[in-house]
XYZ file of C-alpha atoms in Angstrom:
727
model
C 0.000 0.000 0.000
C 1.051 3.632 -0.446
C 1.811 4.445 3.207
C 2.339 8.140 2.571
C -1.153 8.445 1.172
C -2.754 6.210 3.799
C -1.328 7.961 6.861
C -1.523 11.538 5.627
C -4.346 12.187 8.115
C -2.434 10.442 10.869
C 0.856 12.350 10.371
C -1.063 15.645 10.153
C -2.685 14.758 13.462
C 0.689 14.042 15.068
C 2.122 17.320 13.792
C -0.596 19.467 15.291
C -0.844 17.400 18.435
C 2.858 17.870 19.244
C 3.552 21.311 17.795
C 3.335 23.073 21.174
C 5.262 20.520 23.259
C 8.696 21.174 24.758
C 11.603 18.775 24.460
C 13.754 19.494 27.518
C 16.230 16.989 28.963
C 19.295 17.437 31.069
C 21.740 14.912 29.552
C 24.288 15.670 32.230
C 22.160 14.562 35.206
C 21.234 10.969 35.977
C 17.531 11.621 36.592
C 15.337 13.793 34.434
C 13.518 16.461 36.451
C 10.164 17.682 35.228
C 10.002 21.363 35.977
C 7.082 23.737 35.683
C 5.615 23.754 32.159
C 2.693 25.464 30.515
C 0.493 22.603 29.216
C 2.485 19.594 28.053
C 6.046 18.265 27.871
C 7.489 15.357 25.912
C 9.666 12.893 27.907
C 10.567 10.366 25.163
C 14.283 11.093 25.576
C 14.500 9.830 29.179
C 14.241 6.178 28.178
C 16.890 3.515 27.801
C 16.171 0.043 26.463
C 17.200 -3.597 26.571
C 16.372 -6.423 24.155
C 14.669 -9.474 25.612
C 11.931 -10.175 28.106
C 12.132 -10.218 31.901
C 9.297 -9.142 34.231
C 11.939 -8.003 36.767
C 12.454 -5.008 34.458
C 9.137 -3.536 35.653
C 10.274 -3.179 39.254
C 11.419 0.141 40.635
C 14.600 -1.206 42.284
C 15.993 -2.861 39.132
C 19.437 -1.632 38.021
C 19.251 -0.417 34.399
C 22.437 1.652 34.429
C 23.996 -0.473 31.662
C 20.996 -0.168 29.343
C 21.437 1.788 26.153
C 19.875 5.253 25.963
C 17.349 5.785 23.186
C 19.020 9.067 22.224
C 22.215 7.112 21.456
C 20.543 5.541 18.392
C 21.239 8.160 15.771
C 21.465 6.185 12.533
C 19.018 3.877 10.790
C 21.368 0.877 10.976
C 21.937 1.399 14.690
C 18.330 1.234 15.839
C 16.657 -1.656 17.598
C 14.109 -1.889 14.772
C 16.832 -2.900 12.288
C 18.380 -5.610 14.466
C 15.697 -7.131 16.673
C 12.286 -8.768 16.358
C 10.649 -9.581 19.635
C 10.104 -8.177 23.123
C 11.897 -4.941 24.117
C 11.834 -3.213 27.515
C 12.181 0.549 28.049
C 12.834 2.243 31.382
C 12.907 5.940 32.239
C 13.675 7.750 35.531
C 12.251 11.156 36.428
C 11.549 13.474 39.329
C 8.872 16.068 39.882
C 10.018 19.596 40.657
C 8.771 21.012 43.940
C 6.698 23.549 42.028
C 4.516 20.677 40.714
C 4.006 18.818 43.989
C 0.358 17.804 44.469
C -0.571 19.224 41.050
C -2.847 16.814 39.147
C -0.812 15.531 36.193
C -1.543 13.046 33.402
C 0.662 10.874 31.195
C -0.462 10.998 27.539
C 0.689 7.755 25.872
C 0.615 7.162 22.110
C 1.257 3.541 21.126
C 2.256 2.421 17.625
C 2.147 -1.304 18.345
C 1.502 -3.296 21.538
C 2.718 -2.290 24.988
C 2.366 -2.649 28.787
C 2.897 0.547 30.812
C 4.213 0.447 34.424
C 4.583 3.361 36.853
C 6.672 2.645 39.939
C 6.278 -1.109 39.420
C 2.473 -1.068 38.964
C 0.898 -1.861 35.591
C -1.250 1.134 34.610
C -2.119 0.415 30.982
C -2.201 -2.487 28.499
C -2.568 -1.875 24.750
C -2.783 -4.894 22.461
C -0.945 -8.109 23.265
C 2.846 -8.094 23.674
C 4.501 -11.299 22.478
C 7.677 -12.409 20.719
C 5.531 -14.821 18.677
C 3.816 -13.360 15.639
C 0.779 -15.614 16.103
C 0.140 -14.189 19.583
C 1.091 -10.566 18.884
C -1.788 -8.076 18.516
C -1.301 -4.382 17.847
C -2.899 -1.857 20.164
C -2.414 1.066 17.772
C -4.861 3.950 18.030
C -4.652 7.494 16.729
C -6.290 8.660 19.928
C -3.756 8.745 22.798
C -4.324 7.066 26.167
C -4.328 9.129 29.386
C -2.982 7.851 32.738
C -3.554 10.034 35.871
C -0.460 10.707 38.007
C -0.294 12.738 41.211
C 3.189 13.188 42.740
C 3.279 14.253 46.377
C 7.075 14.249 46.736
C 10.257 14.984 44.790
C 11.526 11.405 44.934
C 12.633 9.466 41.874
C 9.910 7.685 39.847
C 10.312 4.960 37.231
C 8.340 4.322 34.053
C 8.798 0.803 32.600
C 7.349 -0.108 29.205
C 7.214 -3.622 27.807
C 6.716 -3.716 24.023
C 7.521 -5.787 20.955
C 8.458 -5.013 17.374
C 6.879 -6.496 14.257
C 7.315 -6.255 10.486
C 3.806 -4.838 10.042
C 4.495 -2.081 12.551
C 7.835 -1.144 10.976
C 6.522 -1.158 7.386
C 3.720 1.249 8.264
C 5.728 3.914 10.098
C 9.420 3.529 9.325
C 9.846 6.415 6.861
C 7.714 9.084 8.499
C 9.018 9.887 11.928
C 12.532 9.244 13.223
C 11.242 9.161 16.792
C 8.884 6.318 15.927
C 11.809 4.517 14.320
C 13.709 4.697 17.602
C 10.881 3.567 19.862
C 7.302 2.317 19.254
C 5.617 4.798 21.579
C 5.531 8.436 22.636
C 4.974 9.756 26.183
C 4.035 13.281 27.235
C 3.258 14.595 30.687
C 0.404 17.097 30.793
C -1.543 19.108 33.248
C -4.762 17.234 33.925
C -6.954 20.140 32.776
C -5.192 20.006 29.386
C -5.841 16.262 29.106
C -9.487 16.755 30.020
C -9.831 19.375 27.312
C -8.434 16.968 24.722
C -10.650 14.096 25.860
C -13.808 16.207 25.983
C -13.244 17.965 22.659
C -15.531 16.019 20.351
C -16.264 18.822 17.866
C -14.310 17.287 14.965
C -15.742 13.811 15.621
C -19.269 15.219 15.703
C -18.816 17.096 12.434
C -17.380 14.045 10.676
C -20.199 11.845 12.007
C -22.844 14.372 10.907
C -21.416 14.487 7.396
C -21.240 10.682 7.309
C -24.916 10.477 8.263
C -25.951 13.062 5.667
C -24.120 11.240 2.877
C -25.492 7.850 3.943
C -29.085 9.114 4.018
C -28.714 10.812 0.635
C -27.176 7.676 -0.873
C -29.930 5.355 0.381
C -32.719 7.789 -0.556
C -31.585 8.249 -4.155
C -30.884 4.545 -4.587
C -34.506 3.862 -3.580
C -35.621 6.478 -6.136
C -33.590 4.637 -8.760
C -35.205 1.300 -7.865
C -38.654 2.829 -8.318
C -37.719 4.445 -11.649
C -34.712 2.716 -13.184
C -34.832 4.777 -16.369
C -33.438 7.762 -14.443
C -29.901 6.456 -13.930
C -28.753 9.807 -12.526
C -30.226 8.681 -9.195
C -28.031 5.564 -9.292
C -24.795 7.426 -10.019
C -25.596 10.091 -7.430
C -26.348 7.464 -4.772
C -22.961 5.817 -5.482
C -21.259 9.232 -5.300
C -22.717 9.977 -1.844
C -22.201 6.427 -0.539
C -18.490 6.593 -1.394
C -18.357 9.984 0.384
C -19.935 8.234 3.364
C -17.193 5.574 3.217
C -14.506 8.294 3.231
C -15.919 10.225 6.193
C -16.987 7.238 8.253
C -13.578 5.621 7.718
C -11.871 8.724 9.122
C -14.345 8.717 12.037
C -13.609 5.040 12.780
C -9.832 5.562 12.713
C -10.054 8.633 14.957
C -12.134 6.707 17.481
C -9.723 3.932 18.294
C -9.316 1.588 15.320
C -6.346 -0.712 15.868
C -3.482 -1.061 13.429
C -4.923 -3.887 11.330
C -8.386 -2.348 11.134
C -6.941 1.076 10.302
C -4.906 -0.501 7.478
C -8.013 -2.167 6.005
C -10.038 1.019 6.301
C -7.372 3.063 4.563
C -7.307 0.585 1.666
C -11.043 1.132 1.255
C -10.512 4.900 1.589
C -8.056 4.773 -1.321
C -10.613 3.047 -3.559
C -13.262 5.596 -2.533
C -10.945 8.476 -3.477
C -11.063 7.175 -7.055
C -14.807 6.671 -7.314
C -16.128 9.857 -5.659
C -15.095 12.164 -8.547
C -15.818 9.448 -11.140
C -19.474 9.063 -10.135
C -19.850 12.831 -9.791
C -18.843 13.007 -13.442
C -21.304 10.179 -14.180
C -24.154 12.202 -12.648
C -23.339 15.226 -14.829
C -23.102 13.049 -17.955
C -26.506 11.485 -17.240
C -28.139 14.870 -16.540
C -26.730 16.842 -19.461
C -26.105 14.083 -22.049
C -28.686 11.459 -20.931
C -25.978 8.783 -21.165
C -22.446 7.933 -20.053
C -19.883 9.155 -22.549
C -17.105 6.848 -23.714
C -14.657 8.977 -21.739
C -16.276 7.683 -18.514
C -15.349 4.099 -19.381
C -11.836 5.121 -20.408
C -11.340 6.721 -16.983
C -12.745 3.578 -15.350
C -10.124 1.514 -17.176
C -7.305 3.742 -15.951
C -8.680 3.533 -12.393
C -8.572 -0.259 -12.648
C -4.937 -0.049 -13.822
C -4.035 2.277 -10.947
C -5.654 -0.008 -8.357
C -3.841 -2.951 -9.941
C -0.550 -1.097 -9.427
C -1.421 -0.429 -5.775
C -2.681 -3.841 -4.733
C -1.432 -6.466 -7.197
C 2.087 -5.553 -8.320
C 3.028 -3.222 -5.420
C 3.960 -0.295 -7.680
C 2.877 2.547 -5.380
C 4.747 5.255 -7.263
C 3.096 4.439 -10.580
C -0.275 3.986 -8.880
C 0.013 7.356 -7.136
C 0.996 9.110 -10.356
C -1.967 7.585 -12.191
C -4.268 8.571 -9.326
C -3.144 12.199 -9.500
C -3.488 12.218 -13.289
C -6.970 10.623 -13.201
C -8.273 12.982 -10.510
C -6.962 16.066 -12.321
C -8.496 14.848 -15.598
C -11.899 14.276 -13.985
C -11.869 17.777 -12.448
C -11.075 19.325 -15.839
C -13.836 17.263 -17.487
C -16.369 18.323 -14.812
C -15.529 21.974 -15.455
C -15.889 21.398 -19.217
C -19.287 19.728 -18.867
C -20.646 22.490 -16.617
C -19.275 25.228 -18.877
C -20.858 23.653 -21.956
C -24.167 23.151 -20.129
C -24.231 26.821 -19.096
C -23.286 27.948 -22.585
C -26.070 25.870 -24.161
C -28.514 26.886 -21.388
C -29.350 23.313 -20.483
C -31.907 22.631 -17.781
C -30.281 22.369 -14.361
C -26.992 24.062 -15.275
C -27.769 27.150 -13.188
C -28.574 24.993 -10.171
C -25.120 23.392 -10.266
C -23.462 26.771 -10.895
C -25.155 28.126 -7.780
C -23.939 25.097 -5.819
C -20.327 25.744 -6.862
C -20.525 29.490 -6.216
C -22.254 29.181 -2.823
C -18.991 28.741 -0.812
C -17.398 31.700 -2.621
C -20.437 33.934 -2.179
C -20.655 32.899 1.470
C -16.981 33.742 2.049
C -17.445 37.184 0.466
C -20.534 37.804 2.577
C -18.782 36.806 5.816
C -15.770 38.971 4.943
C -18.039 41.949 4.288
C -19.995 41.316 7.502
C -16.776 41.018 9.514
C -15.487 44.283 8.081
C -18.751 46.129 8.838
C -18.861 44.810 12.412
C -15.221 45.776 12.948
C -15.888 49.330 11.763
C -18.931 49.452 14.029
C -16.862 48.611 17.076
C -18.161 45.068 17.490
C -14.728 43.466 17.610
C -15.772 40.180 19.264
C -18.495 39.525 16.700
C -16.089 40.440 13.906
C -13.420 38.039 15.187
C -16.010 35.278 15.640
C -17.119 35.588 11.998
C -13.510 35.724 10.762
C -12.561 32.629 12.736
C -15.471 30.621 11.300
C -15.322 31.788 7.679
C -12.993 28.931 6.742
C -15.292 26.381 8.355
C -18.265 27.749 6.440
C -16.416 27.587 3.119
C -15.324 23.978 3.727
C -18.679 22.716 4.987
C -20.716 24.578 2.379
C -18.489 23.210 -0.397
C -19.136 19.638 0.749
C -22.882 20.169 1.176
C -23.701 22.619 -1.622
C -22.838 20.197 -4.406
C -24.930 17.473 -2.771
C -27.835 19.803 -2.083
C -27.736 21.072 -5.678
C -27.814 17.535 -7.054
C -30.538 16.426 -4.668
C -32.629 19.491 -5.518
C -32.223 18.923 -9.250
C -33.023 15.186 -9.130
C -35.991 15.740 -6.808
C -37.343 18.484 -9.063
C -36.923 16.272 -12.120
C -38.760 13.418 -10.391
C -41.582 15.756 -9.320
C -41.974 17.067 -12.869
C -42.244 13.588 -14.288
C -44.764 12.501 -11.655
C -46.889 15.600 -12.267
C -46.891 14.974 -16.006
C -48.036 11.373 -15.540
C -50.830 12.471 -13.228
C -52.041 15.017 -15.772
C -52.075 12.376 -18.518
C -54.094 10.008 -16.342
C -56.580 12.788 -15.553
C -56.999 13.477 -19.270
C -57.728 9.809 -19.958
C -60.267 9.668 -17.125
C -61.931 12.854 -18.347
C -62.174 11.518 -21.901
C -63.604 8.246 -20.627
C -66.333 9.926 -18.575
C -67.159 12.314 -21.419
C -67.622 9.464 -23.843
C -69.776 7.541 -21.389
C -71.972 10.600 -20.995
C -72.301 10.876 -24.791
C -73.237 7.218 -25.009
C -75.900 7.615 -22.297
C -77.219 10.706 -24.005
C -77.392 8.869 -27.320
C -79.371 6.018 -25.776
C -81.776 8.424 -24.115
C -82.331 10.252 -27.375
C -82.967 7.009 -29.234
C -85.397 5.802 -26.594
C -87.242 9.105 -26.605
C -87.471 9.225 -30.373
C -88.725 5.637 -30.572
C -91.516 6.440 -28.111
C -92.494 9.515 -30.100
C -92.487 7.570 -33.345
C -94.811 4.908 -31.914
C -97.271 7.525 -30.649
C -97.274 9.902 -33.620
C -96.436 7.688 -36.618
C -99.817 8.219 -38.269
C -100.305 11.922 -37.729
C -96.821 13.448 -37.478
C -94.823 11.769 -40.224
C -93.238 15.025 -41.255
C -92.040 15.787 -37.757
C -90.686 12.253 -37.450
C -88.688 12.697 -40.649
C -87.234 15.928 -39.308
C -86.325 14.198 -36.069
C -84.881 11.276 -38.047
C -82.633 13.686 -39.897
C -81.454 15.165 -36.612
C -80.711 11.685 -35.292
C -78.759 10.781 -38.396
C -76.688 13.927 -38.030
C -75.992 13.104 -34.407
C -75.212 9.511 -35.316
C -72.840 10.749 -37.975
C -71.149 12.978 -35.387
C -70.934 10.065 -32.988
C -69.494 7.829 -35.701
C -66.963 10.517 -36.519
C -66.027 10.629 -32.835
C -65.800 6.839 -32.725
C -63.566 6.796 -35.807
C -61.355 9.382 -34.163
C -61.323 7.269 -31.013
C -60.321 4.268 -33.156
C -57.334 6.208 -34.486
C -56.351 7.127 -30.920
C -56.698 3.501 -29.847
C -54.582 2.269 -32.766
C -51.917 4.855 -31.915
C -51.764 3.599 -28.319
C -51.297 -0.035 -29.379
C -47.629 -1.104 -29.785
C -46.174 -0.655 -33.265
C -45.680 -4.061 -34.933
C -42.403 -2.857 -36.468
C -41.148 -2.062 -32.959
C -42.127 -5.560 -31.805
C -40.469 -7.085 -34.868
C -37.110 -5.621 -33.775
C -37.181 -7.964 -30.775
C -39.284 -10.900 -32.007
C -38.385 -12.087 -35.481
C -41.082 -14.735 -35.903
C -44.500 -13.745 -34.527
C -48.012 -12.697 -35.515
C -50.876 -10.742 -34.003
C -54.422 -11.135 -35.346
C -56.398 -8.103 -34.190
C -59.996 -7.795 -35.455
C -62.358 -5.455 -33.529
C -66.100 -6.202 -33.675
C -67.052 -2.504 -33.788
C -65.190 0.640 -34.779
C -63.273 0.523 -31.508
C -62.253 -2.594 -29.617
C -62.380 -3.886 -26.065
C -59.418 -6.212 -26.787
C -55.897 -4.850 -26.729
C -52.312 -6.078 -26.676
C -49.269 -4.661 -24.871
C -45.524 -4.977 -25.512
C -42.469 -3.729 -23.602
C -38.766 -4.579 -23.661
C -36.351 -4.169 -20.754
C -32.851 -5.246 -21.830
C -33.203 -8.932 -22.815
C -36.557 -9.405 -21.080
C -39.793 -8.917 -23.030
C -43.216 -8.298 -21.488
C -46.168 -9.148 -23.763
C -49.831 -9.235 -22.811
C -53.268 -9.644 -24.415
C -56.425 -8.465 -22.679
C -60.194 -8.727 -23.127
C -62.035 -5.844 -21.457
C -65.625 -6.055 -20.288
C -67.957 -5.498 -23.238
C -66.871 -4.143 -26.592
C -67.306 -0.937 -28.547
C -66.928 2.332 -26.650
C -67.060 0.863 -23.142
C -64.501 -1.813 -23.915
C -62.321 0.653 -25.818
C -61.978 3.029 -22.911
C -61.325 0.192 -20.543
C -58.540 -0.874 -22.915
C -57.093 2.663 -22.887
C -57.062 2.703 -19.086
C -55.517 -0.776 -19.038
C -52.797 0.252 -21.523
C -52.015 3.390 -19.520
C -51.765 1.473 -16.232
C -49.582 -1.274 -17.762
C -47.241 1.368 -19.176
C -47.025 3.056 -15.776
C -46.431 -0.200 -13.882
C -43.891 -1.746 -16.303
C -42.091 1.099 -18.070
C -42.178 3.705 -15.298
C -42.310 1.784 -12.019
C -40.087 -1.038 -13.345
C -42.337 -3.922 -12.188
C -41.431 -6.973 -14.320
C -43.061 -9.871 -12.393
C -46.316 -10.888 -14.194
C -48.153 -11.818 -10.984
C -47.228 -8.518 -9.337
C -48.227 -6.607 -12.487
C -51.710 -8.184 -12.507
C -52.211 -7.482 -8.812
C -51.236 -3.810 -9.207
C -53.291 -3.530 -12.440
C -56.409 -4.846 -10.684
C -55.924 -2.397 -7.839
C -55.290 0.478 -10.290
C -58.539 -0.138 -12.237
C -60.460 -0.483 -8.989
C -59.163 2.932 -7.871
C -59.387 4.627 -11.308
C -63.108 3.741 -11.706
C -63.886 4.342 -7.999
C -65.552 0.926 -7.935
C -65.842 0.944 -4.150
C -68.551 3.625 -4.419
C -69.809 3.561 -8.021
C -71.902 0.979 -9.854
C -69.234 0.470 -12.515
C -68.224 -3.214 -12.350
C -66.189 -3.279 -15.538
C -62.863 -5.088 -15.636
C -60.844 -7.345 -17.930
C -59.401 -10.813 -18.491
C -55.686 -10.793 -19.339
C -52.728 -13.086 -19.996
C -49.193 -11.728 -19.553
C -45.743 -13.235 -20.143
C -42.215 -12.181 -19.199
C -39.889 -13.755 -21.801
C -36.114 -14.018 -21.274
C -34.661 -14.179 -24.804
C -31.236 -15.282 -23.570
C -32.257 -18.594 -22.016
C -35.719 -19.079 -23.613
C -37.511 -19.039 -20.268
C -41.027 -17.701 -19.621
C -42.844 -16.522 -16.500
C -46.636 -16.414 -17.032
C -49.600 -15.139 -15.063
C -53.196 -14.984 -16.214
C -56.527 -13.613 -15.087
C -59.107 -15.985 -16.699
C -56.899 -16.309 -19.818
C -54.491 -19.277 -20.343
C -51.157 -19.761 -22.105
C -50.738 -22.460 -24.764
C -47.185 -23.532 -25.565
C -45.753 -26.134 -27.938
C -42.611 -27.541 -26.288
C -40.794 -30.005 -28.558
C -44.017 -30.163 -30.650
C -46.094 -31.172 -27.579
C -48.952 -28.918 -26.439
C -48.642 -27.584 -22.873
C -51.616 -25.714 -21.395
C -50.950 -23.387 -18.457
C -54.171 -22.492 -16.683
C -54.812 -18.978 -15.356
C -55.985 -17.757 -11.976
C -59.791 -17.824 -11.854
C -60.227 -14.145 -11.125
C -60.794 -11.063 -13.252
C -58.997 -7.744 -13.157
C -61.075 -4.972 -11.525
C -64.749 -5.141 -10.672
C -66.578 -4.499 -7.410
C -65.382 -7.854 -6.063
C -61.741 -6.720 -6.305
C -59.586 -6.748 -3.204
C -55.992 -5.677 -2.750
C -55.163 -9.176 -1.458
C -56.036 -10.994 -4.701
C -52.958 -12.960 -5.792
C -52.317 -14.123 -9.356
C -50.235 -17.276 -9.612
C -47.007 -17.209 -11.626
C -45.904 -20.190 -13.735
C -42.374 -20.755 -15.075
C -41.756 -22.591 -18.338
C -38.433 -23.518 -19.952
C -38.574 -23.572 -23.766
C -36.161 -24.415 -26.534
C -35.308 -22.537 -29.656
C -38.098 -23.030 -32.185
C -40.854 -23.645 -29.593
C -44.043 -21.558 -29.869
C -46.447 -19.894 -27.457
C -49.971 -18.496 -27.980
C -51.971 -15.866 -26.080
C -55.578 -15.099 -27.095
C -58.925 -13.746 -26.008
C -62.173 -15.752 -26.283
C -63.332 -14.048 -29.515
C -61.830 -16.594 -31.931
C -63.155 -19.714 -30.203
C -66.638 -18.218 -29.541
C -67.353 -17.121 -33.110
C -70.470 -18.695 -34.671
C -70.332 -20.085 -38.201
C -69.857 -23.194 -40.290
C -72.635 -25.277 -41.824
C -74.521 -25.641 -38.532
C -73.976 -22.148 -37.112
C -71.986 -23.370 -34.088
C -68.992 -21.969 -32.242
C -65.442 -22.962 -33.229
C -64.701 -23.918 -29.583
C -61.311 -24.241 -27.863
C -60.872 -27.904 -28.863
C -61.078 -27.128 -32.584
C -58.866 -24.063 -32.130
C -56.184 -26.329 -30.543
C -56.436 -28.740 -33.464
C -55.877 -25.900 -35.944
C -52.703 -24.850 -34.111
C -51.405 -28.431 -33.801
C -51.935 -29.138 -37.509
C -50.080 -26.005 -38.582
C -47.029 -26.057 -36.273
C -44.793 -26.787 -39.259
C -45.705 -23.396 -40.787
C -43.934 -20.132 -40.015
C -45.770 -17.689 -37.786
C -46.576 -15.464 -40.777
C -48.086 -18.452 -42.610
C -50.034 -19.428 -39.472
C -51.484 -15.908 -39.317
C -52.665 -16.135 -42.940
C -54.171 -19.576 -42.343
C -56.032 -18.613 -39.139
C -57.369 -15.399 -40.727
C -58.588 -17.240 -43.834
C -60.164 -20.017 -41.761
C -62.049 -17.467 -39.627
C -63.410 -15.630 -42.670
C -64.605 -18.875 -44.262
C -66.095 -20.094 -40.965
C -68.084 -16.887 -40.395
C -69.576 -16.789 -43.883
C -72.730 -14.679 -43.514
C -72.749 -14.854 -39.728
C -71.956 -11.538 -37.970
C -68.869 -11.173 -35.808
C -70.064 -11.452 -32.199
C -66.963 -10.311 -30.288
C -63.531 -8.717 -30.654
C -60.881 -11.189 -31.876
C -57.246 -11.117 -30.694
C -54.669 -13.914 -31.131
C -50.874 -13.586 -30.632
C -48.324 -16.260 -31.554
C -44.562 -16.214 -30.946
C -41.823 -18.602 -32.040
C -38.608 -18.296 -29.988
């Protein structure tokens, strides 16, 4: 791993933590005397060491005069780390100056491995597990120092004994960063207790990091849920990944600062390195999706270079090359982000101003705070002015982190709200058109009934008036027929385009023959990657009533499948039934209309099918053998509908060349032939079995011709819809 990158935060922490400490030692005297100091004093230089393990070393009376002083190790080759692996003891002697007698003091101990800390022969602290065996050794490393209370009531000599052990892992992590760490695996400061309490109680930085972690986690989960509900808007996905990787960065720092040991800190920092790559990458992905509606090829090129850089870090141990690539990739992404935003502003694309405001917010805030500070200073309010000046940097940093996220969240939420509002308006228009047509139909029936009554009563004496009324009726009928023809064109426009279906299904047919101008039967088609959703439906009645039911059904299927991303046939039918029940207000109205429907989800890659039906079956020819899959005996919609109605799903594995058929009851129920009987399902099966050797186009021609010959002079009694597919 690149240790310089991983422990940047740690070394920065050490620098600031020790910048105000004094290093005072009297090398001429035998015992180091701690004199009066302001807050803290480092005593690392008082120690001498011996290699090996002996518990007698912890005792106060032990003679360590022949031990080697730590300050004598001045070169890399002369240190204990270069020549010894195992247990090492350190001992240091000190006295407390009379000016500090009875003052509450505290030892601040920073451990870089495992250690046992003794004061005057008593063990006061254990960090990790000290052992000369690697299997038993456990690091007690923590960025946060440990505090040990110490209250000296005399000026006598005191002894600190430290038992520790070296390891390859410990040396490899710290060896090149701090010469003091190279000499000894710990650092000891003596502080005034009030100073130690201030350090322990200061949780401001931890709180800020935890707050930011929570914000990023919530944003990531929220936008990922939005993506699951509407997968077509991939900007939600990329933004959720962007914020989740930010969460990983901040929470990793929080975990390390709150006592992660050496091994855990190493693992966390590896994850942090990966996150540093993907945060700017997915930010770029969000901008691509918003302003270009797709990921540009440059995104995938950057992803490839990131993979190469991570390979250098983790696989071939080339940290220098990996670090160079990381710098180059990050700089390139920043330049590309600026380019995308500049182009979006120049072309006045929707949302560009929102992101510009997000980027300018920290700058505008800094200018405002500077102006406010200046005005307060001139007004004599020096404390308020200094307070604002001291916190301007914090505002700029925090607002930069949050403003970009808030801008993105605002844009994506606004985009989602717009889309939802548009869908609601379309559904209202369909409902309004449906009710208007129903009213026209009722009015037409009333007019016809009224005119028939008048004709019966006045046929002999008011022929002229009847003829006038007849003319009026014909005009109204002509208007109604014109409206119905227009409705037919609307209905045909809503049905899926056969050329669009043909792009996914090469060998199929759909026989669609309405009884009246408009039809109560309809078919639906949708493709999601390699999965195809196809359905046929038979709405209650035919003509106008059935046609508007079919329009509502088509609209709801489009909303459920293409917008909400529901692809399970059983779930689709359950939601469709509930949607019709709510759309027609069937809990309070007398409208009991509904539909029978068969729906399939076809996986073109492995020729598998998941089927669900509401009173309509699926017929399949698997290896030339007919397989009938029965539907659930329940209709869609109607006053008997409940939200708990479940529609069973059936799975079927097919082979290439097998066929499936979905159909309404219009074909089998048609009267005709020499005896004026129905075709019936049994005869319909025989027709399909006898013609399996034909292509689907030839089967369509045969079934259409057979129906025309069967009907003869008999009228068509219902809408006819048959769909056949060969995989």
